[in-house]
mmCIF file of C-alpha atoms in Angstrom:
data_model
loop_
_atom_site.group_PDB
_atom_site.id
_atom_site.type_symbol
_atom_site.label_atom_id
_atom_site.label_comp_id
_atom_site.label_asym_id
_atom_site.label_seq_id
_atom_site.Cartn_x
_atom_site.Cartn_y
_atom_site.Cartn_z
ATOM 1 C CA MET A 253 54.126 214.869 132.902
ATOM 2 C CA THR A 254 52.607 217.970 133.971
ATOM 3 C CA ALA A 255 55.163 218.998 136.708
ATOM 4 C CA PRO A 256 57.207 221.908 135.627
ATOM 5 C CA ILE A 257 61.092 221.149 135.116
ATOM 6 C CA ILE A 258 63.797 222.884 137.458
ATOM 7 C CA ILE A 259 67.417 223.237 135.992
ATOM 8 C CA THR A 260 70.373 223.130 138.398
ATOM 9 C CA ALA A 261 74.159 223.492 138.257
ATOM 10 C CA ASP A 262 75.702 220.119 139.850
ATOM 11 C CA MET A 263 78.321 220.632 142.344
ATOM 12 C CA GLY A 264 81.714 218.478 142.559
ATOM 13 C CA LYS A 265 81.395 215.586 145.008
ATOM 14 C CA ALA A 266 83.555 217.050 147.780
ATOM 15 C CA ASP A 267 81.324 220.761 147.421
ATOM 16 C CA GLN A 268 77.903 218.553 147.327
ATOM 17 C CA ALA A 269 78.981 216.722 150.347
ATOM 18 C CA TRP A 270 79.775 219.531 152.401
ATOM 19 C CA ALA A 271 76.648 221.605 151.254
ATOM 20 C CA ASN A 272 74.435 218.994 151.943
ATOM 21 C CA GLY A 273 75.908 218.525 155.619
ATOM 22 C CA LEU A 274 75.219 221.933 156.356
ATOM 23 C CA ARG A 275 71.611 221.707 154.765
ATOM 24 C CA ARG A 276 70.957 218.515 157.008
ATOM 25 C CA ALA A 277 72.273 220.342 159.968
ATOM 26 C CA HIS A 278 70.240 223.769 159.790
ATOM 27 C CA PHE A 279 67.565 223.334 157.131
ATOM 28 C CA PRO A 280 64.152 222.389 158.790
ATOM 29 C CA ALA A 281 63.968 218.710 158.709
ATOM 30 C CA GLU A 282 60.168 218.741 157.703
ATOM 31 C CA ARG A 283 61.116 220.954 154.886
ATOM 32 C CA ASN A 284 64.354 219.441 153.492
ATOM 33 C CA PHE A 285 62.982 217.435 150.695
ATOM 34 C CA VAL A 286 66.111 217.985 148.370
ATOM 35 C CA ASP A 287 69.946 218.070 148.081
ATOM 36 C CA ALA A 288 71.837 221.285 148.327
ATOM 37 C CA HIS A 289 71.443 222.863 144.805
ATOM 38 C CA ILE A 290 72.354 225.891 142.467
ATOM 39 C CA THR A 291 69.149 226.834 140.922
ATOM 40 C CA LEU A 292 69.240 228.149 137.203
ATOM 41 C CA PHE A 293 65.898 227.878 136.001
ATOM 42 C CA HIS A 294 62.828 227.611 138.456
ATOM 43 C CA HIS A 295 59.910 226.547 136.022
ATOM 44 C CA LEU A 296 60.261 225.229 132.433
ATOM 45 C CA PRO A 297 57.258 223.606 130.634
ATOM 46 C CA PRO A 298 57.562 219.693 130.664
ATOM 47 C CA SER A 299 56.195 219.880 127.047
ATOM 48 C CA HIS A 300 59.417 220.946 126.021
ATOM 49 C CA LEU A 301 61.619 218.398 127.690
ATOM 50 C CA PRO A 302 63.003 216.997 124.252
ATOM 51 C CA GLU A 303 64.401 220.527 123.467
ATOM 52 C CA ILE A 304 65.484 221.062 127.067
ATOM 53 C CA LYS A 305 67.578 217.902 127.325
ATOM 54 C CA SER A 306 69.048 218.606 123.859
ATOM 55 C CA ARG A 307 70.043 222.149 124.799
ATOM 56 C CA LEU A 308 71.353 220.895 128.073
ATOM 57 C CA ALA A 309 73.478 218.156 126.377
ATOM 58 C CA GLY A 310 74.834 220.585 123.534
ATOM 59 C CA LEU A 311 75.945 223.232 126.403
ATOM 60 C CA VAL A 312 78.110 220.812 128.694
ATOM 61 C CA ALA A 313 79.415 219.186 125.227
ATOM 62 C CA ASP A 314 80.720 222.878 124.218
ATOM 63 C CA TYR A 315 82.020 224.094 127.285
ATOM 64 C CA SER A 316 84.476 222.828 130.071
ATOM 65 C CA ALA A 317 83.255 223.118 133.676
ATOM 66 C CA PRO A 318 82.841 226.821 134.553
ATOM 67 C CA VAL A 319 85.136 228.720 137.340
ATOM 68 C CA ALA A 320 83.058 229.085 140.274
ATOM 69 C CA PHE A 321 83.799 230.517 143.764
ATOM 70 C CA LEU A 322 81.996 230.600 147.140
ATOM 71 C CA GLY A 323 82.011 234.637 147.621
ATOM 72 C CA ASP A 324 80.186 235.444 150.557
ATOM 73 C CA ILE A 325 77.189 234.237 152.875
ATOM 74 C CA MET A 326 73.885 235.878 152.530
ATOM 75 C CA LEU A 327 71.052 236.287 155.275
ATOM 76 C CA LEU A 328 67.627 236.550 153.586
ATOM 77 C CA GLY A 329 65.464 237.352 156.150
ATOM 78 C CA LYS A 330 64.361 233.844 157.215
ATOM 79 C CA ALA A 331 67.036 232.230 155.420
ATOM 80 C CA VAL A 332 70.816 231.816 154.915
ATOM 81 C CA ALA A 333 72.631 230.854 151.692
ATOM 82 C CA PHE A 334 76.027 231.047 150.282
ATOM 83 C CA ARG A 335 76.587 233.409 147.257
ATOM 84 C CA VAL A 336 78.046 231.571 144.201
ATOM 85 C CA ASP A 337 80.142 233.705 141.945
ATOM 86 C CA SER A 338 80.617 232.741 138.383
ATOM 87 C CA PRO A 339 80.518 234.814 135.529
ATOM 88 C CA GLU A 340 80.983 231.741 133.302
ATOM 89 C CA LEU A 341 78.080 230.111 134.647
ATOM 90 C CA LEU A 342 75.914 232.937 134.213
ATOM 91 C CA SER A 343 76.719 233.214 130.677
ATOM 92 C CA MET A 344 76.049 229.691 130.115
ATOM 93 C CA ARG A 345 72.847 230.342 131.829
ATOM 94 C CA GLU A 346 72.270 233.581 129.839
ATOM 95 C CA ALA A 347 72.903 231.201 126.420
ATOM 96 C CA LEU A 348 69.936 228.913 127.835
ATOM 97 C CA ALA A 349 67.647 231.683 128.697
ATOM 98 C CA ASP A 350 67.860 232.964 124.877
ATOM 99 C CA SER A 351 67.157 229.350 123.774
ATOM 100 C CA PHE A 352 64.279 229.341 126.132
ATOM 101 C CA ARG A 353 62.679 232.510 125.238
ATOM 102 C CA GLY A 354 59.224 232.600 125.330
ATOM 103 C CA LEU A 355 59.038 229.413 127.806
ATOM 104 C CA LEU A 356 60.205 231.530 130.745
ATOM 105 C CA ILE A 357 58.180 232.722 133.766
ATOM 106 C CA PRO A 358 59.086 236.182 135.157
ATOM 107 C CA GLN A 359 61.309 234.539 137.724
ATOM 108 C CA ASP A 360 63.477 233.074 135.204
ATOM 109 C CA GLN A 361 63.351 236.170 132.868
ATOM 110 C CA ALA A 362 65.743 238.074 135.223
ATOM 111 C CA THR A 363 69.156 237.244 136.032
ATOM 112 C CA PRO A 364 69.542 235.228 139.179
ATOM 113 C CA LYS A 365 71.778 235.741 142.064
ATOM 114 C CA LEU A 366 73.297 232.393 142.267
ATOM 115 C CA HIS A 367 73.349 230.616 145.693
ATOM 116 C CA ILE A 368 73.350 227.563 147.667
ATOM 117 C CA THR A 369 70.533 227.467 150.384
ATOM 118 C CA VAL A 370 71.459 225.896 153.754
ATOM 119 C CA GLN A 371 68.757 227.288 155.814
ATOM 120 C CA ASN A 372 65.336 228.465 155.022
ATOM 121 C CA LYS A 373 61.851 229.165 156.601
ATOM 122 C CA VAL A 374 63.253 229.788 160.103
ATOM 123 C CA GLU A 375 62.135 232.749 162.264
ATOM 124 C CA PRO A 376 64.618 235.644 161.564
ATOM 125 C CA PRO A 377 66.703 235.697 164.710
ATOM 126 C CA VAL A 378 67.642 231.779 163.858
ATOM 127 C CA ALA A 379 68.817 232.605 160.483
ATOM 128 C CA LYS A 380 71.036 235.728 161.965
ATOM 129 C CA ALA A 381 72.591 233.282 164.494
ATOM 130 C CA LEU A 382 73.451 230.769 161.796
ATOM 131 C CA HIS A 383 74.557 233.456 159.472
ATOM 132 C CA VAL A 384 76.780 235.000 162.271
ATOM 133 C CA HIS A 385 78.272 231.405 163.058
ATOM 134 C CA LEU A 386 78.871 230.760 159.449
ATOM 135 C CA LEU A 387 80.703 234.052 158.999
ATOM 136 C CA ASP A 388 83.045 233.163 161.899
ATOM 137 C CA ASN A 389 85.267 230.688 159.862
ATOM 138 C CA PHE A 390 84.209 231.741 156.242
ATOM 139 C CA ARG A 391 86.726 232.399 153.473
ATOM 140 C CA PRO A 392 85.817 232.963 149.910
ATOM 141 C CA ARG A 393 86.844 229.509 148.239
ATOM 142 C CA PRO A 394 86.697 227.984 144.801
ATOM 143 C CA LEU A 395 83.759 225.677 144.192
ATOM 144 C CA THR A 396 83.644 222.940 141.736
ATOM 145 C CA ILE A 397 80.722 222.799 138.981
ATOM 146 C CA SER A 398 80.682 219.700 137.548
ATOM 147 C CA GLY A 399 77.539 219.649 135.231
ATOM 148 C CA LEU A 400 73.701 220.258 134.770
ATOM 149 C CA SER A 401 70.583 218.467 136.027
ATOM 150 C CA ALA A 402 67.047 218.461 135.459
ATOM 151 C CA HIS A 403 64.167 217.824 137.864
ATOM 152 C CA TYR A 404 60.547 217.711 138.016
ATOM 153 C CA TYR A 405 59.096 219.804 140.709
ATOM 154 C CA ARG A 406 56.289 218.006 142.367
ATOM 155 C CA GLY A 407 55.849 220.299 145.845
ATOM 156 C CA GLY A 408 58.088 218.054 147.521
ATOM 157 C CA PRO A 409 61.087 215.647 146.760
ATOM 158 C CA TRP A 410 62.357 216.252 143.001
ATOM 159 C CA GLU A 411 62.219 213.500 140.429
ATOM 160 C CA HIS A 412 65.222 213.554 138.628
ATOM 161 C CA ILE A 413 65.062 213.469 134.966
ATOM 162 C CA GLY A 414 68.795 213.406 133.806
ATOM 163 C CA ARG A 415 72.416 215.082 134.565
ATOM 164 C CA TRP A 416 74.770 216.100 131.777
ATOM 165 C CA SER A 417 78.559 216.728 132.700
ATOM 166 C CA PHE A 418 80.660 219.373 131.302
ATOM 167 C CA ARG A 419 83.429 218.133 129.022
ATOM 168 C CA GLY A 420 86.991 217.571 130.466
#
């Protein structure tokens, strides 16, 4: 395989269904190739797949699911996303980043701002209108993180590699 590998944090079933519903309703259909997700790494080399699988399996075996919250709704110019607050998930991601040192592209070397994108690549007024609409009823709330997944990125739909659930 020559496609880069993406690592995501998986949401619980109810949260995944909620986020997918928002994404289906507001993400441009011609660009909506994947389910709602929380990206941890954007581009890991496929030649390291055995190591990546081993690290993910080891991490979820050692830890319970991290505590996470939807903390805010972010307006990102042509996009709208829910901010995910989870120091525990960021700590786990940092441990993975340390183990992947030398494999990370510059984007993945920085600490990410965890989020769930529900709209992207729309005109700024469209994004602003959705942001205002979502803010009307938004209250920070818990978000269930159930595991980690790996995917091949092929420019459109992702190819699922595997999923690893947190213990407990």
